[in-house]
Amino acid sequence: MGSMNAVEIEEAISVLAERPFDPTEFPYAFLQAFGNKETTLSRLRAGNTNKSDVGGVLQRNNIHLAVAPPGEVSAKLSQLRESPATTKQKAKFILATDGETLEAEDLASGEPLACAWDELPDHFGFFLPLAGITTVRQIRENAFDIRATSKLNKLYVALLKENPAWGSDERRPDMNHFMARLIFSFFAEDTGIFAESRLFTDTVSRMSAADSSNTHEVIGTLFRAMNTKHADRENAGIPRWAASFPYVNGGLFSDKVDVPRFSRTARSYLLQVGSLDWKQINPDIFGSMIQAVADDEERGALGMHYTSVPNILKVLNPLFLDDLRAKLEEAGDNSRTLLNLRKRIARIRVFDPACGSGNFLVIAYKEMRAIEHEINRRRGQPGRPSEIPPTNFRGIELRGFAAEIARLALIIAEFQCDELYRGQKDAIQEFLPLDAENWITCGNALRLDWLAICPRTGTEVKLLGDDLFNTPLDQPEIDFENAGGETYICGNPPYKGRNKKDSTQKGDLAAVAGPRTSKHRTMDYVAGWLLKLADYISAVPGTAGAFVATNSVCQGEQVPVIWPLVYERGVEIFFAHLSFTWSNLASHNAGVTVVVIGLAANGTRSKCLYSGTSMRLVASIGPYLVPNTTVIVKATTTPLGPQKKMYLGSMAKDGGNLVMSLKAARDLVQNHGVNSAFVRQFFGSEEVIYGKPRACLWIDDSHADSALKNAAIAEIVERVRRFRRQSDAPSTRAFASTPHRFVQLSAASGTRAIIVPRVSSENRPYLPVSYFAAGPVIGDKCYAIYDAPLWNMALVASRLHWVWVGTVCVRLEMRFSYSNTLGWNTFPVPALTDQNMADLTRCAEDILLAREVHYPATIADLYDLETMPDNLREAHERNDEVLERIYIGRRFRNDTERLERLFAMYTQMTANEKRSSTARRMRG
DNA sequence: AATCCGACACTAT
DNA sequence: ATAGTGTCGGATT
């Protein structure tokens, strides 16, 4: 099976449906459209793999399809359904067609499909499981949006090819604006906004020459007409054939913008896009798909950056929609209460300072219209004009095309809601001309003053440009009539981790956070939005906001950097969704793990913690998204308690040269005369967890000269030198002069070591930890405690430590990512008596002995939740029992209690630390 | 001089 | 192809 994405499949099916029906070739062409390779098809043709018993084509585990004699499609489908081969070969679909009609069935769900042959492209989504695309239901329900995206993309590319200058930075906005006008025109001609159906497409088709030479002039004339009031058209020289186009204006048609020249291909794509049924557009989904069209880098993943509505509602519902719905519920049929609620809704502003193509805004708008409609229905006023002004939905977006689409998406959403709740006639009547205001700002949200875009509400004075905390570089001059009311800020801003920001993004973050902390470089890019949100909330009382963010803003080193700055504004977390994966339509869903964080002024909202579908009320939510504690844990280089010092292993930075497989090392010694004294076992995380060491070259400076006399060693070392010299990082280049050794020899070593892998699976009930005698090289994917009493290992292996590290250290997606400074040194351990240490040492020994029994089982084997041996489980239970008795004199009831105790102890121990260091300073 | 992170990056199945 | 689970080394303190 190929790896075509939905957009590519749509294209292939469209091509198939446009060609004359070929009964012999159809089954193969169909399979090809879903990504089957030529070799697969030729084997089916030859009959080797064709299992059909009704004269069709049956691909195992896939589809049984057959061509029917004219008019006998239903009969053929029955035949396919009843065929024993269909069941035996586990076909997922059956399909029959005679080239006039087509019938099919999804055998798993029983869902039928019947359509005319040439409508097949409208239903391609039905068959997507054939291409391995099964997970996302939305894609099937939004076949139109994918088709439109695919065709617009072709048009966009063809236009850029014909007008290379339009791809430049200066002209790109014109190009984007042009595309937005086109999309609007297609929508308008299919929804009755234009006087006749297909008016735009037909006019272009009729008036422009087939050789495409004057297509741009025709379109330009139509756009000009739409920007000219009827009374002025004669003076403006608008020709008669453009007369039936309405006056649209709004921001959309007001500026004078050229039309790009069309090639023949571009013209034909234009007409194809126009022939789609734009009534079916879903502005939220379409927008997030189409925005990739104008993005050179993203175009490869066209249509794949769709964000699901349920995920967006994870932000909007707890932020304010749930409350509105609850108020609606309470109001019942009380006309007066309902009226007040309607007035309240009409004054709510929703502001997304990272709005992309506007899907948060569109969904918020639609949900609010639904509530308003229900109010009107209960008050006996169905079909009443909406009081919710689209100008209350504001956004900032950096990418020009996305910003254009966001504006358009809101316009379309408004029309569709009017049509749904008030009927087509009213919707059309009041639709034009469009409002002139542009309430989506194209710009850099971290550089703009949010108060200028979404000013304080109520009767206060205008606050344009009054930014309390920063001096913006660029201020849009927006002065909306201010309705008064609540403001809700929402969105899914971009994430860029510590090492992934480009220089512009670093600058943006420095502008926001630089004045307040020198550590802004460690913050994720998304933190800039969180800080500006906190600023806005403190400046405009009553505001609440929620963003989707990478979960690492609530973990590890970022917590002590970001959250004090939020709290310092008098702002707190009032709801949060714990980590979940943010999925899109990309086939290899490089998922990112996110949280949703809701912020509001201290004490203004009750606190809700969401996890999956469950929700619980809590007293407070801390920056680790843990209930009832707002403690922040800071990395420290020395242990807080009695635990011994833990060191990071040695870092290779060798371009994969010094470290090698055992086999390669053996080959060096046996066949290339390498002295075995220079070869040592090497352990990283994986090597520890799976008990499979690798090898590395380990050459002391004093032996470097003699080692390099060996040709094989010299060659390896030369490759290391080259790799380091070519590195972008100065910290690596600096070690190009000592290529025979690791860049960093761990600060310590010893005869025995307790080893802790850095990254490990979240599916184990205890952190992996191992114990080695001297000899192997410990790589930087491990930490080590050298020559320490074994009770240190008892701590690492405890459930208490699992809970602590899982909370305060960062995670890679959901994996544990261990840290000495953040997780080990900060781990609150009470003072230990000699007896305590002896007991814990015994527990650690028992754990090692329990593992020993199962030799050669690895840590991965032993700590698999399903198959963990009883004796090992018992050894850990005893370890936890002994340790927890030291903490509180009994076992903890659960992990929540463990965490609460640990945070309480941490607070106490760090307070003592502060006091004693102050005392030391005073004495000194 | 030491370490934290990854709108990830692999491998195994 | 996707479920499962940690490499690797740049950028930062």
GROMACS .gro file of N, CA and C in nm, chain A residues 513-586:
model
  222
  513ALA      N    1   0.987   3.903   2.751
  513ALA     CA    2   1.030   3.857   2.884
  513ALA      C    3   1.165   3.916   2.926
  514GLY      N    4   1.241   3.967   2.830
  514GLY     CA    5   1.374   4.018   2.860
  514GLY      C    6   1.378   4.119   2.973
  515PRO      N    7   1.283   4.216   2.974
  515PRO     CA    8   1.287   4.313   3.083
  515PRO      C    9   1.263   4.252   3.220
  516ARG      N   10   1.213   4.130   3.224
  516ARG     CA   11   1.175   4.074   3.354
  516ARG      C   12   1.261   3.956   3.398
  517THR      N   13   1.329   3.893   3.305
  517THR     CA   14   1.415   3.782   3.343
  517THR      C   15   1.529   3.766   3.242
  518SER      N   16   1.643   3.726   3.292
  518SER     CA   17   1.754   3.704   3.200
  518SER      C   18   1.746   3.564   3.140
  519LYS      N   19   1.653   3.483   3.192
  519LYS     CA   20   1.648   3.343   3.149
  519LYS      C   21   1.545   3.317   3.040
  520HIS      N   22   1.506   3.424   2.969
  520HIS     CA   23   1.402   3.405   2.867
  520HIS      C   24   1.446   3.308   2.758
  521ARG      N   25   1.576   3.287   2.745
  521ARG     CA   26   1.622   3.198   2.638
  521ARG      C   27   1.580   3.053   2.660
  522THR      N   28   1.560   3.017   2.785
  522THR     CA   29   1.521   2.878   2.810
  522THR      C   30   1.371   2.856   2.791
  523MET      N   31   1.298   2.964   2.777
  523MET     CA   32   1.153   2.948   2.765
  523MET      C   33   1.115   2.899   2.626
  524ASP      N   34   1.008   2.825   2.623
  524ASP     CA   35   0.949   2.790   2.495
  524ASP      C   36   0.887   2.917   2.435
  525TYR      N   37   0.885   2.923   2.303
  525TYR     CA   38   0.827   3.038   2.234
  525TYR      C   39   0.684   3.066   2.282
  526VAL      N   40   0.610   2.960   2.306
  526VAL     CA   41   0.469   2.975   2.345
  526VAL      C   42   0.457   3.051   2.478
  527ALA      N   43   0.562   3.049   2.559
  527ALA     CA   44   0.556   3.118   2.688
  527ALA      C   45   0.535   3.268   2.669
  528GLY      N   46   0.579   3.320   2.556
  528GLY     CA   47   0.557   3.462   2.527
  528GLY      C   48   0.408   3.496   2.530
  529TRP      N   49   0.327   3.406   2.477
  529TRP     CA   50   0.183   3.428   2.476
  529TRP      C   51   0.126   3.420   2.618
  530LEU      N   52   0.177   3.324   2.695
  530LEU     CA   53   0.127   3.311   2.832
  530LEU      C   54   0.158   3.438   2.912
  531LEU      N   55   0.278   3.492   2.894
  531LEU     CA   56   0.315   3.613   2.969
  531LEU      C   57   0.230   3.732   2.924
  532LYS      N   58   0.209   3.743   2.793
  532LYS     CA   59   0.127   3.856   2.747
  532LYS      C   60  -0.018   3.840   2.790
  533LEU      N   61  -0.060   3.716   2.800
  533LEU     CA   62  -0.196   3.692   2.850
  533LEU      C   63  -0.206   3.739   2.995
  534ALA      N   64  -0.106   3.702   3.076
  534ALA     CA   65  -0.108   3.745   3.217
  534ALA      C   66  -0.106   3.897   3.225
  535ASP      N   67  -0.026   3.961   3.141
  535ASP     CA   68  -0.022   4.108   3.138
  535ASP      C   69  -0.162   4.164   3.108
  536TYR      N   70  -0.224   4.106   3.005
  536TYR     CA   71  -0.354   4.158   2.963
  536TYR      C   72  -0.458   4.141   3.074
  537ILE      N   73  -0.456   4.023   3.136
  537ILE     CA   74  -0.554   3.995   3.242
  537ILE      C   75  -0.536   4.094   3.357
  538SER      N   76  -0.411   4.124   3.391
  538SER     CA   77  -0.391   4.215   3.503
  538SER      C   78  -0.428   4.359   3.465
  539ALA      N   79  -0.420   4.388   3.335
  539ALA     CA   80  -0.453   4.524   3.291
  539ALA      C   81  -0.604   4.541   3.272
  540VAL      N   82  -0.673   4.436   3.237
  540VAL     CA   83  -0.816   4.445   3.208
  540VAL      C   84  -0.891   4.348   3.298
  541PRO      N   85  -0.939   4.393   3.410
  541PRO     CA   86  -1.005   4.304   3.506
  541PRO      C   87  -1.124   4.233   3.440
  542GLY      N   88  -1.143   4.109   3.482
  542GLY     CA   89  -1.257   4.035   3.428
  542GLY      C   90  -1.220   3.949   3.309
  543THR      N   91  -1.103   3.972   3.253
  543THR     CA   92  -1.061   3.891   3.139
  543THR      C   93  -1.016   3.753   3.186
  544ALA      N   94  -1.043   3.653   3.106
  544ALA     CA   95  -0.983   3.522   3.128
  544ALA      C   96  -0.931   3.474   2.994
  545GLY      N   97  -0.836   3.384   2.999
  545GLY     CA   98  -0.780   3.336   2.872
  545GLY      C   99  -0.728   3.195   2.887
  546ALA      N  100  -0.718   3.125   2.776
  546ALA     CA  101  -0.665   2.988   2.780
  546ALA      C  102  -0.594   2.957   2.650
  547PHE      N  103  -0.478   2.897   2.663
  547PHE     CA  104  -0.402   2.857   2.545
  547PHE      C  105  -0.371   2.708   2.549
  548VAL      N  106  -0.357   2.652   2.432
  548VAL     CA  107  -0.294   2.522   2.420
  548VAL      C  108  -0.144   2.548   2.423
  549ALA      N  109  -0.069   2.464   2.491
  549ALA     CA  110   0.076   2.484   2.496
  549ALA      C  111   0.145   2.349   2.507
  550THR      N  112   0.268   2.343   2.464
  550THR     CA  113   0.344   2.221   2.484
  550THR      C  114   0.350   2.191   2.634
  551ASN      N  115   0.343   2.064   2.672
  551ASN     CA  116   0.337   2.034   2.815
  551ASN      C  117   0.465   2.074   2.887
  552SER      N  118   0.572   2.101   2.814
  552SER     CA  119   0.696   2.132   2.886
  552SER      C  120   0.695   2.268   2.953
  553VAL      N  121   0.597   2.356   2.922
  553VAL     CA  122   0.592   2.481   2.999
  553VAL      C  123   0.548   2.454   3.143
  554CYS      N  124   0.498   2.336   3.169
  554CYS     CA  125   0.454   2.302   3.305
  554CYS      C  126   0.546   2.198   3.368
  555GLN      N  127   0.668   2.188   3.319
  555GLN     CA  128   0.760   2.088   3.371
  555GLN      C  129   0.903   2.142   3.370
  556GLY      N  130   0.984   2.080   3.454
  556GLY     CA  131   1.128   2.098   3.446
  556GLY      C  132   1.175   2.241   3.462
  557GLU      N  133   1.278   2.274   3.388
  557GLU     CA  134   1.346   2.401   3.407
  557GLU      C  135   1.259   2.522   3.373
  558GLN      N  136   1.157   2.500   3.291
  558GLN     CA  137   1.078   2.616   3.250
  558GLN      C  138   0.988   2.668   3.361
  559VAL      N  139   0.948   2.579   3.450
  559VAL     CA  140   0.853   2.621   3.553
  559VAL      C  141   0.905   2.738   3.637
  560PRO      N  142   1.027   2.727   3.692
  560PRO     CA  143   1.075   2.840   3.773
  560PRO      C  144   1.104   2.966   3.692
  561VAL      N  145   1.112   2.953   3.560
  561VAL     CA  146   1.137   3.072   3.478
  561VAL      C  147   1.005   3.142   3.443
  562ILE      N  148   0.908   3.065   3.400
  562ILE     CA  149   0.784   3.123   3.348
  562ILE      C  150   0.686   3.162   3.459
  563TRP      N  151   0.663   3.070   3.552
  563TRP     CA  152   0.545   3.088   3.637
  563TRP      C  153   0.556   3.199   3.741
  564PRO      N  154   0.674   3.226   3.797
  564PRO     CA  155   0.679   3.342   3.887
  564PRO      C  156   0.637   3.470   3.815
  565LEU      N  157   0.668   3.479   3.685
  565LEU     CA  158   0.632   3.599   3.610
  565LEU      C  159   0.481   3.609   3.589
  566VAL      N  160   0.416   3.495   3.581
  566VAL     CA  161   0.269   3.495   3.569
  566VAL      C  162   0.207   3.534   3.703
  567TYR      N  163   0.254   3.468   3.809
  567TYR     CA  164   0.197   3.493   3.942
  567TYR      C  165   0.217   3.637   3.986
  568GLU      N  166   0.327   3.694   3.943
  568GLU     CA  167   0.360   3.830   3.985
  568GLU      C  168   0.259   3.931   3.930
  569ARG      N  169   0.181   3.890   3.830
  569ARG     CA  170   0.076   3.978   3.777
  569ARG      C  171  -0.057   3.958   3.849
  570GLY      N  172  -0.058   3.878   3.954
  570GLY     CA  173  -0.185   3.854   4.023
  570GLY      C  174  -0.277   3.763   3.944
  571VAL      N  175  -0.216   3.674   3.870
  571VAL     CA  176  -0.291   3.585   3.780
  571VAL      C  177  -0.264   3.441   3.820
  572GLU      N  178  -0.366   3.354   3.808
  572GLU     CA  179  -0.347   3.214   3.846
  572GLU      C  180  -0.414   3.121   3.744
  573ILE      N  181  -0.379   2.994   3.756
  573ILE     CA  182  -0.442   2.894   3.667
  573ILE      C  183  -0.579   2.860   3.724
  574PHE      N  184  -0.683   2.872   3.642
  574PHE     CA  185  -0.815   2.835   3.695
  574PHE      C  186  -0.869   2.710   3.630
  575PHE      N  187  -0.815   2.670   3.517
  575PHE     CA  188  -0.845   2.536   3.471
  575PHE      C  189  -0.729   2.486   3.388
  576ALA      N  190  -0.721   2.354   3.375
  576ALA     CA  191  -0.615   2.296   3.293
  576ALA      C  192  -0.658   2.159   3.245
  577HIS      N  193  -0.616   2.129   3.126
  577HIS     CA  194  -0.628   1.992   3.074
  577HIS      C  195  -0.490   1.929   3.085
  578LEU      N  196  -0.479   1.814   3.151
  578LEU     CA  197  -0.351   1.746   3.160
  578LEU      C  198  -0.309   1.696   3.023
  579SER      N  199  -0.182   1.658   3.012
  579SER     CA  200  -0.121   1.622   2.884
  579SER      C  201  -0.207   1.530   2.797
  580PHE      N  202  -0.221   1.568   2.672
  580PHE     CA  203  -0.281   1.479   2.573
  580PHE      C  204  -0.212   1.507   2.440
  581THR      N  205  -0.224   1.415   2.347
  581THR     CA  206  -0.154   1.439   2.220
  581THR      C  207  -0.243   1.518   2.126
  582TRP      N  208  -0.184   1.616   2.064
  582TRP     CA  209  -0.253   1.705   1.972
  582TRP      C  210  -0.237   1.644   1.833
  583SER      N  211  -0.343   1.589   1.784
  583SER     CA  212  -0.327   1.515   1.658
  583SER      C  213  -0.367   1.601   1.539
  584ASN      N  214  -0.307   1.570   1.427
  584ASN     CA  215  -0.350   1.630   1.301
  584ASN      C  216  -0.363   1.518   1.199
  585LEU      N  217  -0.381   1.555   1.072
  585LEU     CA  218  -0.410   1.452   0.974
  585LEU      C  219  -0.285   1.393   0.909
  586ALA      N  220  -0.171   1.439   0.948
  586ALA     CA  221  -0.049   1.386   0.888
  586ALA      C  222  -0.043   1.236   0.914
   0.00000   0.00000   0.00000
